[in-house]
């Protein structure tokens, strides 16, 4: 694990900083990614830990975006003189989240139907590869292929923006 950390931690720092304006959260996200990888490695042995770690990193960013989106959509808005000034930083975060979600939705819509279906079953419905395979009558490697293909397409779309 120490060799993976030595090679991947700096790369993840750069990855998170590139996607987060300012990047103050990058060290925390790197730590969280490795903590999740350790949790996975306690149960199973990923064939390509570095690739698995990258997937964890993408998921952390996506989850962060969703969390920010939920935080920035208050149920009630209170108006006072200081409101506009207090929300200026939040507005830029909200714009960033909206941009990421727009790119994500567009990338999803560009996927072949089967790939999109498998990806959404895994990420939204939180089904395991085995459950998806049984439901759709396909092998686990086929499910893995489609999820990886979807992630690669979404990652490429986010990279282009």
PDB file of C-alpha atoms in Angstrom:
ATOM      1  CA  UNK A   1       0.000   0.000   0.000  1.00  0.00           C
ATOM      2  CA  UNK A   2       2.878   2.384   0.720  1.00  0.00           C
ATOM      3  CA  UNK A   3       4.132   2.102  -2.859  1.00  0.00           C
ATOM      4  CA  UNK A   4       0.651   2.918  -4.174  1.00  0.00           C
ATOM      5  CA  UNK A   5       0.470   5.890  -1.815  1.00  0.00           C
ATOM      6  CA  UNK A   6       3.913   7.137  -2.857  1.00  0.00           C
ATOM      7  CA  UNK A   7       3.036   7.102  -6.549  1.00  0.00           C
ATOM      8  CA  UNK A   8      -0.656   7.958  -6.468  1.00  0.00           C
ATOM      9  CA  UNK A   9      -1.003  10.550  -3.675  1.00  0.00           C
ATOM     10  CA  UNK A  10       0.785  13.338  -5.603  1.00  0.00           C
ATOM     11  CA  UNK A  11      -1.210  12.499  -8.732  1.00  0.00           C
ATOM     12  CA  UNK A  12      -4.474  12.609  -6.778  1.00  0.00           C
ATOM     13  CA  UNK A  13      -3.484  15.939  -5.187  1.00  0.00           C
ATOM     14  CA  UNK A  14      -3.009  17.362  -8.682  1.00  0.00           C
ATOM     15  CA  UNK A  15      -6.265  15.768  -9.899  1.00  0.00           C
ATOM     16  CA  UNK A  16      -8.310  17.261  -7.050  1.00  0.00           C
ATOM     17  CA  UNK A  17      -6.646  20.689  -7.256  1.00  0.00           C
ATOM     18  CA  UNK A  18      -7.349  20.864 -10.988  1.00  0.00           C
ATOM     19  CA  UNK A  19     -11.032  20.235 -10.404  1.00  0.00           C
ATOM     20  CA  UNK A  20     -11.534  22.289  -7.253  1.00  0.00           C
ATOM     21  CA  UNK A  21     -10.920  25.979  -7.577  1.00  0.00           C
ATOM     22  CA  UNK A  22      -8.370  26.716  -4.884  1.00  0.00           C
ATOM     23  CA  UNK A  23      -7.929  23.080  -3.969  1.00  0.00           C
ATOM     24  CA  UNK A  24      -7.963  23.546  -0.182  1.00  0.00           C
ATOM     25  CA  UNK A  25      -9.944  20.317   0.133  1.00  0.00           C
ATOM     26  CA  UNK A  26      -7.482  18.292  -1.958  1.00  0.00           C
ATOM     27  CA  UNK A  27      -5.476  16.807   0.963  1.00  0.00           C
ATOM     28  CA  UNK A  28      -8.673  15.745   2.743  1.00  0.00           C
ATOM     29  CA  UNK A  29     -10.030  14.155  -0.419  1.00  0.00           C
ATOM     30  CA  UNK A  30      -6.750  12.304  -1.022  1.00  0.00           C
ATOM     31  CA  UNK A  31      -6.902  10.952   2.519  1.00  0.00           C
ATOM     32  CA  UNK A  32     -10.547   9.946   2.073  1.00  0.00           C
ATOM     33  CA  UNK A  33      -9.762   8.195  -1.228  1.00  0.00           C
ATOM     34  CA  UNK A  34      -7.005   6.128   0.365  1.00  0.00           C
ATOM     35  CA  UNK A  35      -9.175   5.335   3.387  1.00  0.00           C
ATOM     36  CA  UNK A  36     -11.858   3.993   1.063  1.00  0.00           C
ATOM     37  CA  UNK A  37      -9.285   2.013  -0.912  1.00  0.00           C
ATOM     38  CA  UNK A  38      -8.036   0.443   2.330  1.00  0.00           C
ATOM     39  CA  UNK A  39     -11.603  -0.504   3.190  1.00  0.00           C
ATOM     40  CA  UNK A  40     -12.035  -2.183  -0.178  1.00  0.00           C
ATOM     41  CA  UNK A  41      -8.687  -3.951   0.068  1.00  0.00           C
ATOM     42  CA  UNK A  42      -9.711  -5.398   3.434  1.00  0.00           C
ATOM     43  CA  UNK A  43     -12.602  -7.176   1.684  1.00  0.00           C
ATOM     44  CA  UNK A  44     -11.195  -7.877  -1.766  1.00  0.00           C
ATOM     45  CA  UNK A  45      -8.100  -7.339  -3.852  1.00  0.00           C
ATOM     46  CA  UNK A  46      -8.718  -5.028  -6.845  1.00  0.00           C
ATOM     47  CA  UNK A  47      -6.770  -6.135  -9.910  1.00  0.00           C
ATOM     48  CA  UNK A  48      -5.628  -2.576 -10.577  1.00  0.00           C
ATOM     49  CA  UNK A  49      -5.556  -0.630  -7.289  1.00  0.00           C
ATOM     50  CA  UNK A  50      -4.429   2.605  -8.971  1.00  0.00           C
ATOM     51  CA  UNK A  51      -7.362   2.509 -11.401  1.00  0.00           C
ATOM     52  CA  UNK A  52      -9.708   1.656  -8.555  1.00  0.00           C
ATOM     53  CA  UNK A  53      -8.321   4.602  -6.605  1.00  0.00           C
ATOM     54  CA  UNK A  54      -8.997   6.904  -9.570  1.00  0.00           C
ATOM     55  CA  UNK A  55     -12.575   5.663  -9.643  1.00  0.00           C
ATOM     56  CA  UNK A  56     -12.901   6.408  -5.927  1.00  0.00           C
ATOM     57  CA  UNK A  57     -11.535   9.922  -6.558  1.00  0.00           C
ATOM     58  CA  UNK A  58     -14.094  10.569  -9.315  1.00  0.00           C
ATOM     59  CA  UNK A  59     -16.869   9.325  -7.047  1.00  0.00           C
ATOM     60  CA  UNK A  60     -15.703  11.597  -4.227  1.00  0.00           C
ATOM     61  CA  UNK A  61     -15.857  14.616  -6.543  1.00  0.00           C
ATOM     62  CA  UNK A  62     -19.261  13.604  -7.820  1.00  0.00           C
ATOM     63  CA  UNK A  63     -20.563  13.100  -4.275  1.00  0.00           C
ATOM     64  CA  UNK A  64     -19.087  16.460  -3.249  1.00  0.00           C
ATOM     65  CA  UNK A  65     -20.847  18.129  -6.175  1.00  0.00           C
ATOM     66  CA  UNK A  66     -24.160  16.547  -5.255  1.00  0.00           C
ATOM     67  CA  UNK A  67     -23.693  17.564  -1.605  1.00  0.00           C
ATOM     68  CA  UNK A  68     -22.922  21.162  -2.615  1.00  0.00           C
ATOM     69  CA  UNK A  69     -25.903  21.203  -4.926  1.00  0.00           C
ATOM     70  CA  UNK A  70     -28.158  20.115  -2.068  1.00  0.00           C
ATOM     71  CA  UNK A  71     -26.630  22.649   0.326  1.00  0.00           C
ATOM     72  CA  UNK A  72     -27.062  25.469  -2.154  1.00  0.00           C
ATOM     73  CA  UNK A  73     -30.753  24.811  -2.670  1.00  0.00           C
ATOM     74  CA  UNK A  74     -32.241  26.053   0.616  1.00  0.00           C
ATOM     75  CA  UNK A  75     -35.888  25.458   1.421  1.00  0.00           C
ATOM     76  CA  UNK A  76     -36.283  29.029   2.674  1.00  0.00           C
ATOM     77  CA  UNK A  77     -34.485  32.187   1.697  1.00  0.00           C
ATOM     78  CA  UNK A  78     -34.341  35.028   4.190  1.00  0.00           C
ATOM     79  CA  UNK A  79     -33.866  38.477   2.742  1.00  0.00           C
ATOM     80  CA  UNK A  80     -31.809  41.110   4.476  1.00  0.00           C
ATOM     81  CA  UNK A  81     -29.154  43.633   3.484  1.00  0.00           C
ATOM     82  CA  UNK A  82     -26.242  41.254   4.082  1.00  0.00           C
ATOM     83  CA  UNK A  83     -27.646  38.316   2.147  1.00  0.00           C
ATOM     84  CA  UNK A  84     -26.113  39.182  -1.217  1.00  0.00           C
ATOM     85  CA  UNK A  85     -22.659  39.587   0.277  1.00  0.00           C
ATOM     86  CA  UNK A  86     -22.899  36.434   2.349  1.00  0.00           C
ATOM     87  CA  UNK A  87     -23.819  34.258  -0.617  1.00  0.00           C
ATOM     88  CA  UNK A  88     -21.292  35.445  -3.199  1.00  0.00           C
ATOM     89  CA  UNK A  89     -18.820  32.569  -2.597  1.00  0.00           C
ATOM     90  CA  UNK A  90     -21.686  30.094  -2.493  1.00  0.00           C
ATOM     91  CA  UNK A  91     -22.925  31.357  -5.839  1.00  0.00           C
ATOM     92  CA  UNK A  92     -19.615  30.549  -7.532  1.00  0.00           C
ATOM     93  CA  UNK A  93     -19.691  27.061  -5.977  1.00  0.00           C
ATOM     94  CA  UNK A  94     -23.248  26.673  -7.184  1.00  0.00           C
ATOM     95  CA  UNK A  95     -22.251  27.688 -10.706  1.00  0.00           C
ATOM     96  CA  UNK A  96     -19.389  25.170 -10.617  1.00  0.00           C
ATOM     97  CA  UNK A  97     -21.741  22.434  -9.443  1.00  0.00           C
ATOM     98  CA  UNK A  98     -24.282  23.336 -12.119  1.00  0.00           C
ATOM     99  CA  UNK A  99     -21.558  23.192 -14.779  1.00  0.00           C
ATOM    100  CA  UNK A 100     -20.351  19.797 -13.574  1.00  0.00           C
ATOM    101  CA  UNK A 101     -23.902  18.441 -13.465  1.00  0.00           C
ATOM    102  CA  UNK A 102     -24.626  19.778 -16.958  1.00  0.00           C
ATOM    103  CA  UNK A 103     -21.495  18.063 -18.284  1.00  0.00           C
ATOM    104  CA  UNK A 104     -22.351  14.870 -16.379  1.00  0.00           C
ATOM    105  CA  UNK A 105     -25.921  14.769 -17.745  1.00  0.00           C
ATOM    106  CA  UNK A 106     -24.740  15.452 -21.283  1.00  0.00           C
ATOM    107  CA  UNK A 107     -22.095  12.726 -21.025  1.00  0.00           C
ATOM    108  CA  UNK A 108     -24.713  10.309 -19.694  1.00  0.00           C
ATOM    109  CA  UNK A 109     -27.051  11.098 -22.578  1.00  0.00           C
ATOM    110  CA  UNK A 110     -24.249  10.393 -25.063  1.00  0.00           C
ATOM    111  CA  UNK A 111     -23.705   6.857 -23.765  1.00  0.00           C
ATOM    112  CA  UNK A 112     -25.185   3.859 -25.568  1.00  0.00           C
ATOM    113  CA  UNK A 113     -28.474   2.832 -23.936  1.00  0.00           C
ATOM    114  CA  UNK A 114     -27.133  -0.440 -22.470  1.00  0.00           C
ATOM    115  CA  UNK A 115     -24.047   1.267 -21.005  1.00  0.00           C
ATOM    116  CA  UNK A 116     -26.161   4.056 -19.504  1.00  0.00           C
ATOM    117  CA  UNK A 117     -28.640   1.533 -18.065  1.00  0.00           C
ATOM    118  CA  UNK A 118     -25.914  -0.543 -16.404  1.00  0.00           C
ATOM    119  CA  UNK A 119     -24.122   2.548 -15.095  1.00  0.00           C
ATOM    120  CA  UNK A 120     -27.301   3.970 -13.551  1.00  0.00           C
ATOM    121  CA  UNK A 121     -28.226   0.632 -11.985  1.00  0.00           C
ATOM    122  CA  UNK A 122     -24.811   0.581 -10.354  1.00  0.00           C
ATOM    123  CA  UNK A 123     -24.455   4.249  -9.352  1.00  0.00           C
ATOM    124  CA  UNK A 124     -28.030   5.379  -8.739  1.00  0.00           C
ATOM    125  CA  UNK A 125     -29.783   2.166  -7.699  1.00  0.00           C
ATOM    126  CA  UNK A 126     -26.573   0.979  -5.987  1.00  0.00           C
ATOM    127  CA  UNK A 127     -26.853  -2.573  -7.309  1.00  0.00           C
ATOM    128  CA  UNK A 128     -23.781  -4.791  -7.227  1.00  0.00           C
ATOM    129  CA  UNK A 129     -22.258  -6.088 -10.433  1.00  0.00           C
ATOM    130  CA  UNK A 130     -23.691  -9.514  -9.629  1.00  0.00           C
ATOM    131  CA  UNK A 131     -27.205  -8.101  -9.105  1.00  0.00           C
ATOM    132  CA  UNK A 132     -27.026  -6.158 -12.361  1.00  0.00           C
ATOM    133  CA  UNK A 133     -25.770  -9.230 -14.209  1.00  0.00           C
ATOM    134  CA  UNK A 134     -28.608 -11.357 -12.855  1.00  0.00           C
ATOM    135  CA  UNK A 135     -31.218  -8.705 -13.614  1.00  0.00           C
ATOM    136  CA  UNK A 136     -30.050  -8.150 -17.202  1.00  0.00           C
ATOM    137  CA  UNK A 137     -28.795 -11.656 -17.965  1.00  0.00           C
ATOM    138  CA  UNK A 138     -25.181 -10.628 -18.596  1.00  0.00           C
ATOM    139  CA  UNK A 139     -21.872 -11.657 -17.064  1.00  0.00           C
ATOM    140  CA  UNK A 140     -20.105  -9.708 -14.325  1.00  0.00           C
ATOM    141  CA  UNK A 141     -17.216  -8.826 -16.698  1.00  0.00           C
ATOM    142  CA  UNK A 142     -19.794  -7.371 -19.106  1.00  0.00           C
ATOM    143  CA  UNK A 143     -21.211  -5.221 -16.308  1.00  0.00           C
ATOM    144  CA  UNK A 144     -17.683  -4.141 -15.337  1.00  0.00           C
ATOM    145  CA  UNK A 145     -16.940  -3.253 -18.962  1.00  0.00           C
ATOM    146  CA  UNK A 146     -20.017  -1.033 -19.274  1.00  0.00           C
ATOM    147  CA  UNK A 147     -19.439   0.725 -15.941  1.00  0.00           C
ATOM    148  CA  UNK A 148     -15.783   1.345 -16.838  1.00  0.00           C
ATOM    149  CA  UNK A 149     -16.799   2.587 -20.287  1.00  0.00           C
ATOM    150  CA  UNK A 150     -19.326   4.994 -18.759  1.00  0.00           C
ATOM    151  CA  UNK A 151     -16.824   6.277 -16.197  1.00  0.00           C
ATOM    152  CA  UNK A 152     -14.184   6.805 -18.877  1.00  0.00           C
ATOM    153  CA  UNK A 153     -16.647   8.731 -21.043  1.00  0.00           C
ATOM    154  CA  UNK A 154     -17.820  10.909 -18.142  1.00  0.00           C
ATOM    155  CA  UNK A 155     -14.236  11.524 -17.017  1.00  0.00           C
ATOM    156  CA  UNK A 156     -13.241  12.519 -20.570  1.00  0.00           C
ATOM    157  CA  UNK A 157     -16.207  14.906 -20.759  1.00  0.00           C
ATOM    158  CA  UNK A 158     -15.213  16.525 -17.460  1.00  0.00           C
ATOM    159  CA  UNK A 159     -11.579  16.764 -18.612  1.00  0.00           C
ATOM    160  CA  UNK A 160     -12.580  18.600 -21.808  1.00  0.00           C
ATOM    161  CA  UNK A 161     -14.433  21.329 -19.944  1.00  0.00           C
TER     162      UNK A 161
END
